[in-house]
């Protein structure tokens, strides 16, 4: 479903991704780990189509289409979702109103009739239950005054509403308390249906106890330098990144 | 909120949607302005002698004044001799039912999507429709009549309620007030009159749709609203205008008198033609709006959504004379392309424990200039008066400008005056966040700007808020990317 080949990208003249390859098949969960500043969020931004990030080489195929040729909104409509590391606040726009606009926009692109208010509320209720979100949150302005954890939970709620084909979660676990971590993970697991794929960016192997990945990759200096299964995450937890950095140094 | 998407849909396929000219034969005054023009207008309207005298007095005063230049707006000099000061639809109707309405006029309304029939049935809104200068149709008058409410055109009020007009005309905005007020007082064509008797709560929103409709015709409406003790009224003023090549002058006056314990809410959606992308054409809008809280605990609330006009010069004000009286001003002013707006309010606190609130949201895009100009004056005797002002500016793009000119004069030490101001930009981050959820950039900007204006839109009656959102969407078109 997603095929990234030799992608090179820079921001403000600084090269961040240096020939990155990744292959994600339907239903798979890929975890991406790596030291701070290694390019994980950059990868997410490039996939989501953020303008500041200049793609200098390589190809990305998403569901048979050239992803790099699509506008950010078309990527979203095609089924790509990014749970932001730092969700943005939109004052005065209620969560519910924002989501209704988004969901119906996506439906329109798929030639489906827009949900009316009643249908929409019903679906929203279901999904709220999924992430144990309080009703009051949907009436508040998007992320405005939300605590760090609430923002992350709101991202997962939005994901549940938008039912993407591929979801990229950028450090959704950071800032979550133990209960919230479990709730958010349950929410993600409930959306695993054998077709939907996930790229889970995280620093902590603990999350991967809840959301069990099929593959774990280490991103370092803009490339995936090591891939393995969930055992790799355990090993990283134990040993840190130094041994990987050394391997890279030796290899180079 | 299900309206939002519909509104956003409409945005994508409209240039200036309301830009069309309907063909109603006019009965025009000759071009130009001198005493004979004033006499012509007065005669056309069959006015009593005292009103003609008042007009002439205003005209003579106007001759002694200079056009004001202090506002932060720039435009070619207006040739006041190149304007037609009066035009009326030829078939001057006095209708019993909508069927008798001039089909041309009816079609105009249909194009605007404000079919009177629909309005009557659905919204329970009484519509006093003004096309050019003569009121064509006033509805619901009977229902209102039973409550003693008078809602009619200004000219009718002159004939039917001369005592009220004599007593209140010019009582809040004297003919000497300013250049445009003097001009209006001399040549005003028509407008609305509204009187709410003691203790009556007006059961429906009173609404007037104004349109400028004859090429080269200045429009000088005059509105007078009187709320007697303990009464309540919510008044709506909405504007749409056809596309034009020459600049058109518009200088209206609105006077409000709110007596003891009375409340007047006055809401405006202003959408005069703003001119094209290069600033060609468009309406010059120089309006004087002022209300007075005469008695104790009286209240006047102005809410305005200003999206149109090439030039806007407008400061709806409240004189807080009665003790404990309240003045409110909620404003959204959008400027795009070459538009210029200099707008704000004046709150004049005279009575004890008077309170005022000012919420102003300026949105500038394109190469436009958007200025807030506000005065808060606390008189010597205004013990414990309070004011809170919040003036926010939102910039879209980097070629536009936002300016804030707050004037604060405090004559009493017990008063408390607070002023907050912010300037922000629609963030790339916010737009990208919306994009990532499947929302296009244009829709994202609308969503963000609507959120930004929410405090003001919340003050508008429901149907009007929807209208306001539509206009906002239209005026933001092409502001990004
Ligand atoms: N807009 C930007 N301007 C300049 N440099 C940037 C920008 N965005 C990212 N970078 C730089 O690119 C590099 C990779 O950043 P990125 O956010 O992708 O790292 P990350 O792997 O997600 O790190 P973390 O684990 O801390 O979230 C960093 O050195 C960062 O400073
Ligand atoms: Mg990151």
XYZ file of C-alpha atoms and ligand atoms in Angstrom:
765
model
C 0.000 0.000 0.000
C 2.887 2.347 0.744
C 6.189 2.035 -0.999
C 8.939 4.534 -0.234
C 11.990 4.301 -2.463
C 15.253 6.126 -1.876
C 13.574 9.293 -0.642
C 15.761 12.362 -0.108
C 14.357 15.465 1.492
C 15.593 18.723 2.959
C 14.258 21.625 4.929
C 15.689 25.119 4.727
C 18.563 23.832 2.670
C 19.452 21.195 5.218
C 19.314 17.599 4.026
C 17.346 15.494 6.534
C 16.263 12.321 4.725
C 19.100 10.605 2.880
C 17.713 7.859 0.726
C 15.107 6.226 2.899
C 13.304 3.019 1.919
C 10.193 1.547 3.492
C 7.557 -0.889 2.353
C 4.217 -1.132 4.180
C 1.659 -3.768 3.236
C -2.054 -3.746 4.090
C -2.733 -4.542 7.725
C 0.859 -4.166 8.869
C 2.058 -2.184 11.839
C 5.525 -0.671 11.487
C 7.236 0.947 14.432
C 9.872 3.581 13.762
C 12.340 4.423 16.477
C 15.496 6.482 16.453
C 17.395 9.190 18.279
C 16.102 12.762 18.523
C 16.564 14.712 15.341
C 17.103 11.629 13.199
C 14.265 12.579 10.839
C 11.204 10.680 12.058
C 8.835 13.636 12.093
C 10.360 14.812 8.837
C 9.394 11.510 7.251
C 5.851 11.955 8.542
C 5.725 15.527 7.199
C 7.035 14.480 3.803
C 4.404 11.769 3.581
C 1.650 14.168 4.629
C 2.857 16.725 2.066
C 4.088 19.600 4.150
C 5.349 22.342 1.838
C 8.496 23.405 3.695
C 9.958 19.972 3.124
C 11.632 19.783 -0.224
C 11.727 16.325 -1.768
C 14.928 16.065 -3.760
C 14.787 12.517 -4.955
C 13.091 9.157 -4.728
C 9.501 8.024 -5.150
C 6.552 7.283 -2.932
C 3.716 5.126 -4.124
C 0.517 5.123 -2.094
C -2.305 2.796 -3.125
C -1.004 2.723 -6.682
C -0.678 6.481 -6.999
C 2.298 8.834 -7.017
C 1.925 10.303 -3.548
C 4.388 13.135 -4.112
C 2.185 14.435 -6.889
C -0.824 14.875 -4.629
C -1.867 17.881 -2.530
C -1.933 17.374 1.250
C -5.741 17.350 1.283
C -5.873 14.807 -1.533
C -3.504 12.561 0.389
C -5.784 12.812 3.409
C -8.842 12.113 1.285
C -7.091 9.100 -0.216
C -6.809 7.689 3.279
C -3.601 8.971 4.826
C -3.793 10.222 8.376
C -1.116 11.853 10.477
C -1.468 12.088 14.240
C 0.742 15.114 14.876
C 3.549 15.157 17.410
C 2.446 18.714 18.218
C -1.265 19.124 17.398
C -2.294 22.642 16.412
C -4.920 24.780 18.165
C -7.737 26.384 16.176
C -9.522 28.896 18.419
C -13.254 29.328 17.992
C -13.727 26.214 15.839
C -15.408 23.433 17.760
C -13.924 19.980 17.559
C -17.270 18.663 16.360
C -17.619 21.256 13.627
C -14.041 20.754 12.495
C -14.470 17.010 12.254
C -17.777 17.236 10.498
C -16.187 19.432 7.864
C -13.269 17.026 7.528
C -15.319 13.835 7.444
C -17.771 15.188 4.910
C -14.935 16.539 2.771
C -13.419 13.057 2.685
C -16.801 11.523 1.928
C -17.376 13.972 -0.887
C -14.111 12.971 -2.517
C -15.344 9.391 -2.409
C -18.685 10.374 -3.915
C -20.559 9.591 -0.729
C -23.378 11.764 0.560
C -22.392 13.995 3.469
C -23.537 12.961 6.913
C -26.330 15.059 8.312
C -26.078 16.255 11.879
C -27.954 13.317 13.342
C -25.901 10.631 11.610
C -22.744 12.482 12.423
C -23.549 12.767 16.109
C -24.278 9.064 16.287
C -20.934 8.146 14.773
C -19.162 10.652 16.932
C -20.679 9.084 20.019
C -19.405 5.637 19.039
C -15.894 6.870 18.400
C -15.837 8.925 21.558
C -16.550 5.786 23.498
C -13.656 4.100 21.733
C -11.143 6.539 23.186
C -13.181 7.190 26.351
C -13.434 10.843 25.502
C -15.703 13.195 27.356
C -18.556 14.750 25.410
C -17.575 18.242 26.508
C -14.347 17.911 24.527
C -16.193 17.830 21.224
C -17.765 21.204 21.930
C -14.486 22.853 22.822
C -12.323 24.576 20.247
C -9.905 22.267 18.433
C -7.068 21.542 20.865
C -7.400 24.943 22.486
C -6.421 24.720 26.115
C -6.207 20.940 25.891
C -3.576 19.320 28.073
C -0.761 17.527 26.275
C -2.408 14.163 26.862
C -5.838 15.427 25.793
C -4.397 16.659 22.530
C -2.926 13.240 21.789
C -6.163 11.523 22.642
C -7.984 13.960 20.394
C -5.695 12.964 17.515
C -6.690 9.330 17.942
C -10.337 10.339 18.168
C -9.977 12.172 14.862
C -8.297 9.142 13.373
C -11.191 6.965 14.481
C -13.633 9.399 12.870
C -11.750 9.602 9.589
C -11.108 5.851 9.273
C -7.886 6.155 7.290
C -6.196 3.442 5.259
C -2.784 4.360 6.586
C -2.260 6.089 9.910
C 1.034 7.621 10.945
C 1.252 8.203 14.680
C 4.066 10.577 15.584
C 4.923 10.057 19.250
C 1.301 9.760 20.193
C 2.415 8.070 23.411
C 4.535 10.970 24.664
C 2.785 12.826 27.434
C 0.159 10.173 28.059
C -0.407 8.892 31.575
C -0.555 5.134 32.116
C -4.331 4.904 31.793
C -4.427 7.150 28.745
C -1.700 5.073 27.122
C -3.827 1.971 27.535
C -6.973 3.736 26.284
C -5.249 5.177 23.237
C -3.626 1.828 22.430
C -6.962 0.052 22.752
C -8.412 2.620 20.399
C -5.682 1.934 17.859
C -6.018 -1.826 18.237
C -9.775 -1.616 17.725
C -9.057 -0.008 14.350
C -6.699 -2.791 13.287
C -8.816 -4.732 10.868
C -6.329 -6.553 8.703
C -6.367 -3.895 5.995
C -5.587 -0.690 7.777
C -1.871 -0.060 8.215
C 0.009 1.909 10.829
C 3.359 3.605 11.084
C 3.994 4.162 14.769
C 6.781 6.569 15.677
C 7.835 6.191 19.281
C 10.740 6.412 21.687
C 9.382 3.840 24.091
C 9.134 0.127 23.767
C 6.342 0.239 26.367
C 3.847 1.413 23.721
C 4.768 -1.600 21.649
C 3.600 -3.875 24.454
C 0.148 -2.524 23.750
C 0.324 -1.953 20.016
C 2.297 -4.952 18.874
C 4.223 -4.137 15.692
C 4.994 -6.473 12.826
C 8.266 -4.659 12.169
C 10.534 -2.299 14.028
C 12.876 0.069 12.180
C 15.621 2.317 13.412
C 15.906 5.662 11.682
C 19.271 7.333 12.002
C 20.691 10.267 10.081
C 17.811 10.210 7.646
C 17.944 6.547 6.734
C 16.544 3.308 8.047
C 19.683 1.651 9.300
C 18.233 -1.416 10.968
C 14.982 -3.348 10.740
C 13.669 -6.232 12.750
C 10.696 -7.510 14.681
C 9.436 -6.408 18.053
C 12.457 -7.966 19.725
C 14.553 -5.198 18.221
C 12.610 -2.690 20.307
C 13.424 -4.632 23.454
C 17.066 -4.715 22.518
C 17.083 -0.938 21.933
C 15.394 -0.378 25.255
C 18.141 -2.284 26.915
C 21.182 -1.086 25.003
C 20.309 2.347 23.650
C 21.381 3.552 20.191
C 25.173 3.596 20.535
C 25.733 0.126 19.131
C 23.642 1.000 16.100
C 25.527 4.243 15.586
C 28.760 2.237 15.736
C 27.478 -0.298 13.223
C 26.616 2.569 10.899
C 30.036 4.133 11.404
C 31.766 0.844 10.613
C 29.583 0.215 7.590
C 30.273 3.661 6.166
C -23.644 24.069 11.896
C -24.757 21.951 8.924
C -24.847 25.217 6.986
C -21.083 25.471 6.964
C -20.453 23.087 4.140
C -23.157 24.503 1.980
C -21.622 27.875 2.517
C -18.171 26.635 1.713
C -19.505 25.029 -1.451
C -20.909 28.297 -2.607
C -17.616 30.016 -2.106
C -15.966 28.101 -4.851
C -18.223 29.284 -7.625
C -18.914 32.911 -7.061
C -17.166 36.022 -8.245
C -19.315 38.744 -6.830
C -22.499 36.812 -6.622
C -24.794 39.700 -5.925
C -23.446 41.825 -8.757
C -26.269 42.339 -11.169
C -28.358 45.337 -12.141
C -32.108 45.189 -12.281
C -34.010 47.367 -14.650
C -36.441 49.434 -12.680
C -37.302 52.681 -14.423
C -36.158 55.521 -12.271
C -37.712 58.824 -11.564
C -34.512 60.695 -10.980
C -33.621 64.064 -9.656
C -31.349 66.021 -11.982
C -27.664 65.489 -11.295
C -26.012 67.818 -8.832
C -26.700 69.483 -5.534
C -28.034 72.922 -4.621
C -31.051 74.202 -2.737
C -33.319 73.324 -5.607
C -32.267 69.673 -5.318
C -33.236 69.702 -1.667
C -36.555 71.291 -2.545
C -37.104 68.750 -5.344
C -36.612 65.836 -2.966
C -38.863 67.345 -0.331
C -41.544 68.080 -2.888
C -41.302 64.606 -4.406
C -41.973 63.234 -0.993
C -44.752 65.620 -0.276
C -43.116 66.767 2.894
C -44.438 69.319 5.353
C -42.827 72.731 5.456
C -40.968 72.182 8.748
C -39.086 69.246 7.315
C -38.101 71.164 4.203
C -36.815 73.925 6.475
C -34.802 71.400 8.441
C -33.315 69.992 5.253
C -32.400 73.463 4.012
C -30.831 74.345 7.346
C -28.764 71.155 7.101
C -27.784 71.896 3.534
C -26.639 75.419 4.379
C -24.616 74.058 7.249
C -23.089 71.396 5.007
C -21.886 74.131 2.649
C -19.774 75.544 5.467
C -18.037 72.221 6.212
C -14.903 70.610 4.822
C -14.740 66.951 3.865
C -12.993 65.187 6.751
C -9.551 63.732 6.073
C -8.531 62.250 9.426
C -9.567 58.666 8.624
C -6.945 56.213 7.416
C -8.507 55.910 3.960
C -7.463 57.245 0.587
C -9.676 57.818 -2.450
C -10.098 60.301 -5.279
C -12.042 63.417 -4.380
C -15.794 62.955 -4.570
C -17.569 65.255 -7.006
C -20.773 66.020 -5.173
C -22.180 67.697 -8.271
C -21.857 64.482 -10.244
C -24.344 62.540 -8.162
C -28.066 61.992 -8.545
C -29.614 62.649 -5.182
C -32.989 61.111 -5.680
C -34.402 58.225 -7.618
C -37.569 56.252 -7.084
C -39.083 53.237 -8.813
C -41.625 54.628 -11.256
C -44.542 52.432 -10.379
C -44.776 53.705 -6.889
C -46.678 50.956 -5.236
C -48.872 50.828 -2.258
C -49.439 47.134 -2.065
C -51.852 44.888 -0.300
C -50.184 41.651 -1.211
C -46.918 40.414 -2.614
C -48.641 39.576 -5.907
C -48.821 43.254 -6.644
C -45.078 43.644 -6.362
C -43.241 44.826 -9.479
C -42.051 41.600 -11.122
C -38.598 43.156 -11.686
C -38.248 43.873 -8.013
C -39.545 40.488 -7.120
C -36.990 38.891 -9.446
C -34.248 40.912 -7.780
C -35.233 39.515 -4.446
C -35.361 36.038 -5.856
C -31.823 36.385 -7.187
C -30.702 37.475 -3.779
C -32.442 34.505 -2.284
C -34.490 36.633 0.067
C -37.943 35.914 -1.251
C -40.313 37.861 0.946
C -42.750 34.975 1.094
C -40.106 32.665 2.447
C -38.962 35.271 4.881
C -42.473 35.796 6.169
C -43.296 32.163 6.541
C -40.058 30.642 7.703
C -38.337 33.176 9.813
C -41.145 35.278 11.123
C -39.208 38.309 9.963
C -40.990 41.471 8.971
C -39.236 42.884 5.952
C -39.323 46.495 4.972
C -37.696 46.232 1.583
C -35.977 49.324 0.267
C -35.014 49.368 -3.362
C -33.303 52.590 -4.134
C -34.982 55.232 -2.165
C -38.594 54.336 -1.762
C -39.952 51.615 0.416
C -41.686 49.110 -1.758
C -43.302 46.822 0.650
C -43.715 46.610 4.364
C -44.958 43.388 5.765
C -46.286 42.201 9.053
C -47.282 45.711 9.824
C -50.667 44.611 10.993
C -49.382 42.082 13.503
C -47.027 44.677 14.836
C -49.771 47.270 14.789
C -51.799 45.299 17.274
C -48.972 45.713 19.764
C -48.715 49.382 18.995
C -45.395 48.879 17.259
C -44.784 51.174 14.346
C -42.476 49.839 11.640
C -42.670 51.735 8.394
C -40.688 53.730 5.907
C -39.331 57.030 7.070
C -41.476 58.988 4.595
C -44.624 57.350 5.835
C -43.683 58.146 9.394
C -43.241 61.783 8.436
C -46.892 61.849 7.376
C -48.417 59.492 9.889
C -46.385 60.250 13.017
C -45.075 63.783 12.610
C -44.910 64.396 16.358
C -42.504 61.538 16.928
C -40.354 62.580 13.994
C -40.291 66.203 15.114
C -39.331 65.179 18.604
C -36.564 62.724 17.749
C -35.201 63.593 14.295
C -31.647 64.806 14.771
C -31.869 64.412 18.539
C -28.966 61.938 18.690
C -27.136 63.005 15.552
C -27.695 66.718 15.042
C -27.572 68.006 11.473
C -24.346 69.747 12.472
C -22.673 66.551 13.660
C -20.304 65.924 10.784
C -19.899 66.436 7.069
C -21.779 63.328 5.956
C -24.461 63.677 8.616
C -25.171 67.202 7.406
C -25.315 65.949 3.818
C -27.673 63.146 4.758
C -29.898 65.513 6.727
C -30.237 67.675 3.629
C -30.920 65.027 1.030
C -31.987 61.837 2.808
C -34.289 59.872 0.601
C -35.968 57.301 2.752
C -35.262 54.652 5.319
C -36.996 53.027 8.211
C -38.841 54.166 11.237
C -39.443 52.008 14.223
C -41.285 52.734 17.441
C -41.762 50.276 20.283
C -44.248 51.412 22.901
C -43.771 51.162 26.628
C -43.369 47.660 28.000
C -43.640 45.925 24.618
C -41.275 43.206 23.561
C -41.197 43.119 19.779
C -42.063 39.498 18.925
C -39.954 39.274 15.777
C -36.719 40.523 14.341
C -37.347 43.657 12.335
C -35.392 43.571 9.139
C -34.666 45.913 6.276
C -32.843 45.005 3.140
C -31.233 47.949 1.493
C -30.022 47.938 -2.040
C -28.364 50.519 -4.199
C -29.955 50.100 -7.557
C -29.715 53.011 -9.930
C -26.401 53.729 -11.650
C -24.788 56.886 -10.308
C -27.286 57.295 -7.477
C -26.104 58.221 -4.054
C -27.999 56.558 -1.305
C -28.911 58.462 1.804
C -31.059 56.429 4.119
C -32.158 57.559 7.456
C -33.270 55.236 10.186
C -34.845 56.189 13.468
C -35.552 53.695 16.221
C -37.307 54.617 19.423
C -37.709 52.142 22.259
C -39.955 53.366 25.029
C -39.541 52.434 28.665
C -39.119 48.727 29.315
C -39.397 47.691 25.674
C -37.205 45.408 23.570
C -36.429 45.227 19.886
C -33.924 43.452 17.687
C -33.344 45.181 14.381
C -31.530 43.745 11.381
C -30.024 45.651 8.523
C -28.647 43.739 5.550
C -27.057 45.053 2.410
C -26.209 43.675 -0.999
C -25.394 45.793 -3.994
C -25.083 45.295 -7.745
C -21.821 45.559 -9.569
C -20.766 49.037 -10.619
C -18.055 50.789 -12.526
C -18.136 54.216 -10.920
C -17.718 54.749 -7.263
C -20.905 55.314 -5.437
C -21.434 57.343 -2.369
C -23.442 56.061 0.509
C -23.985 58.181 3.584
C -26.594 56.806 5.920
C -27.708 57.847 9.358
C -29.093 55.624 12.070
C -30.384 57.154 15.294
C -31.480 55.064 18.248
C -33.188 56.214 21.400
C -33.424 53.693 24.210
C -35.435 54.803 27.212
C -35.385 53.523 30.798
C -35.030 49.740 30.966
C -35.342 49.392 27.210
C -33.031 47.318 25.020
C -32.242 47.821 21.356
C -30.121 45.318 19.487
C -29.037 46.539 16.081
C -27.335 44.039 13.773
C -25.837 44.801 10.386
C -24.437 42.683 7.642
C -22.870 45.119 5.223
C -21.918 43.905 1.784
C -21.813 46.819 -0.586
C -19.867 46.158 -3.753
C -16.186 46.422 -2.782
C -14.756 47.089 -6.237
C -12.776 44.670 -8.348
C -9.340 43.211 -7.632
C -7.637 46.404 -8.792
C -9.839 48.606 -6.677
C -11.995 49.806 -9.572
C -15.586 50.606 -8.675
C -17.046 49.907 -5.312
C -19.115 51.789 -2.796
C -17.909 54.594 -0.552
C -19.663 54.014 2.706
C -19.687 56.935 5.129
C -22.162 56.136 7.840
C -23.097 57.853 11.059
C -24.735 55.561 13.586
C -25.388 56.572 17.125
C -27.676 55.591 19.936
C -28.460 57.122 23.253
C -29.356 55.281 26.444
C -31.650 57.987 27.759
C -32.891 56.329 30.891
C -31.484 54.189 33.654
C -30.595 50.604 32.787
C -31.187 51.224 29.098
C -29.143 49.149 26.710
C -27.974 49.484 23.120
C -26.031 46.793 21.356
C -24.453 47.199 17.924
C -23.312 44.118 16.054
C -21.827 44.559 12.622
C -20.291 42.331 10.013
C -18.622 44.511 7.423
C -17.396 42.722 4.328
C -18.163 45.148 1.552
C -17.490 48.656 0.267
C -14.366 50.080 -1.279
C -14.181 52.548 1.595
C -15.832 52.085 4.966
C -16.013 54.954 7.424
C -18.256 53.992 10.257
C -18.329 54.288 14.051
C -21.568 53.060 15.630
C -21.618 54.746 19.002
C -23.512 54.811 22.249
C -24.091 57.702 24.603
C -24.591 56.200 28.044
C -26.634 58.877 29.716
C -28.843 56.892 32.070
C -27.290 55.384 35.195
C -26.453 51.704 34.897
C -26.963 51.840 31.161
C -25.074 49.467 28.875
C -23.466 49.931 25.475
C -22.094 47.105 23.375
C -20.200 46.963 20.112
C -19.366 43.700 18.375
C -17.688 43.998 15.027
C -16.158 41.918 12.294
C -14.597 43.930 9.500
C -13.102 42.091 6.562
C -11.071 43.783 3.874
C -9.667 42.096 0.789
C -7.951 43.235 -2.403
C -7.850 47.069 -2.390
C -10.547 47.678 0.226
C -10.027 50.203 3.002
C -11.923 50.212 6.254
C -11.683 52.680 9.102
C -14.245 51.558 11.603
C -14.829 51.264 15.328
C -17.012 52.795 17.948
C -17.418 55.536 20.504
C -18.669 54.845 23.985
C -19.523 58.024 25.830
C -20.115 57.331 29.517
C -22.124 60.043 31.249
C -24.207 58.168 33.809
C -23.113 56.386 36.975
C -22.099 52.727 36.833
C -22.476 52.660 33.086
C -20.874 49.746 31.311
C -19.584 49.223 27.819
C -17.967 46.383 25.966
C -16.145 46.530 22.649
C -15.168 43.424 20.730
C -13.620 44.194 17.378
C -12.218 41.663 14.939
C -10.459 43.037 11.909
C -9.442 40.705 9.114
C -7.214 41.955 6.336
C -6.209 40.146 3.178
C -4.916 41.083 -0.250
C -3.565 44.634 -0.331
C -6.262 45.981 1.930
C -6.000 48.314 4.905
C -8.073 47.718 7.996
C -8.172 50.220 10.847
C -9.909 50.105 14.175
C -10.629 53.516 15.626
C -12.355 53.669 18.962
C -13.069 56.236 21.607
C -13.948 55.476 25.205
C -14.806 58.640 27.092
C -15.682 58.630 30.766
C -17.424 61.824 31.824
C -16.829 63.603 35.126
C -20.021 62.293 36.687
C -19.699 58.725 35.440
C -18.859 57.202 38.820
C -17.690 53.607 38.605
C -18.141 53.417 34.879
C -16.535 50.421 33.241
C -15.298 49.601 29.809
C -13.675 46.541 28.356
C -12.251 46.676 24.844
C -10.704 43.912 22.867
C -9.399 44.670 19.416
C -7.969 41.799 17.451
C -6.455 41.930 14.003
C -5.924 38.969 11.772
C -3.651 39.198 8.753
C -3.873 36.909 5.759
C -0.883 37.318 3.467
C 1.812 39.965 3.826
C 0.656 42.831 1.621
C -2.192 44.003 3.831
C -2.229 46.240 6.858
C -3.969 46.380 10.221
C -4.005 49.459 12.423
C -5.497 50.224 15.803
C -6.245 53.730 17.051
C -7.720 53.565 20.533
C -8.555 56.863 22.218
C -9.270 56.748 25.931
C -10.351 59.776 27.942
C -11.082 59.228 31.595
C -12.672 62.097 33.517
C -13.548 60.191 36.662
C -11.055 58.370 38.860
C -13.456 55.616 39.919
C -13.795 54.384 36.356
C -12.193 51.211 35.128
C -11.106 50.985 31.516
C -9.423 47.943 30.037
C -8.029 47.663 26.560
C -6.566 44.556 24.976
C -5.242 44.250 21.471
C -3.733 41.389 19.511
C -2.453 40.917 16.006
C -2.097 37.461 14.550
C -1.651 35.714 11.251
C -3.516 32.738 9.907
C -0.798 30.183 10.565
C 0.670 27.831 7.989
C 0.508 25.245 10.750
C -3.218 25.654 11.191
C -3.838 25.462 7.463
C -1.668 22.380 7.098
C -3.419 20.730 10.025
C -6.752 21.255 8.245
C -5.278 20.087 4.917
C -4.131 16.908 6.612
C -7.715 16.237 7.642
C -8.916 16.564 4.043
C -9.940 20.222 4.153
C -8.793 22.434 1.260
C -6.800 25.577 1.977
C -9.659 27.871 1.013
C -12.070 26.051 3.298
C -9.454 25.956 6.019
C -9.090 29.728 5.937
C -12.854 30.100 6.147
C -13.016 27.748 9.063
C -10.205 29.479 10.915
C -11.562 32.956 10.254
C -15.054 31.914 11.267
C -13.660 30.579 14.501
C -11.837 33.833 15.005
C -15.087 35.782 14.595
C -17.197 33.501 16.702
C -17.714 35.884 19.624
C -19.262 38.380 17.249
C -21.306 35.900 15.200
C -22.740 34.567 18.445
C -24.380 37.949 18.916
C -26.290 37.684 15.653
C -29.685 36.071 15.281
C -29.357 32.580 13.792
C -30.405 33.261 10.168
C -28.342 36.373 10.099
C -25.286 34.538 11.391
C -25.597 32.141 8.471
C -25.826 35.075 6.076
C -22.781 36.604 7.704
C -20.776 33.423 7.279
C -21.706 33.318 3.596
C -20.545 36.848 3.068
C -17.362 36.186 4.964
C -16.623 33.218 2.744
C -17.272 35.280 -0.379
C -15.061 38.126 0.711
C -12.187 35.852 1.682
C -12.168 34.275 -1.743
C -8.752 34.136 -3.327
C -7.130 35.527 -0.200
C -4.669 32.649 0.039
C -2.331 30.980 -2.416
N 11.346 23.535 9.824
C 12.610 23.165 10.086
N 13.619 24.048 9.934
C 14.890 23.698 10.177
N 15.251 22.494 10.608
C 14.301 21.569 10.789
C 12.924 21.867 10.544
N 12.203 20.782 10.817
C 13.087 19.837 11.215
N 14.329 20.315 11.208
C 15.534 19.598 11.578
O 15.529 18.334 10.973
C 16.071 17.361 11.815
C 15.115 16.195 11.970
O 13.989 16.645 12.681
P 12.752 15.698 13.013
O 11.715 16.540 13.659
O 12.374 14.957 11.798
O 13.390 14.703 14.068
P 12.703 13.530 14.894
O 13.402 12.292 14.499
O 11.259 13.545 14.747
O 13.123 13.925 16.373
P 12.319 13.753 17.771
O 12.547 12.354 18.210
O 13.025 14.713 18.682
O 10.908 14.090 17.547
C 16.391 18.060 13.120
O 17.757 18.359 13.126
C 15.570 19.311 13.062
O 16.179 20.365 13.783
Mg 9.670 14.040 15.980
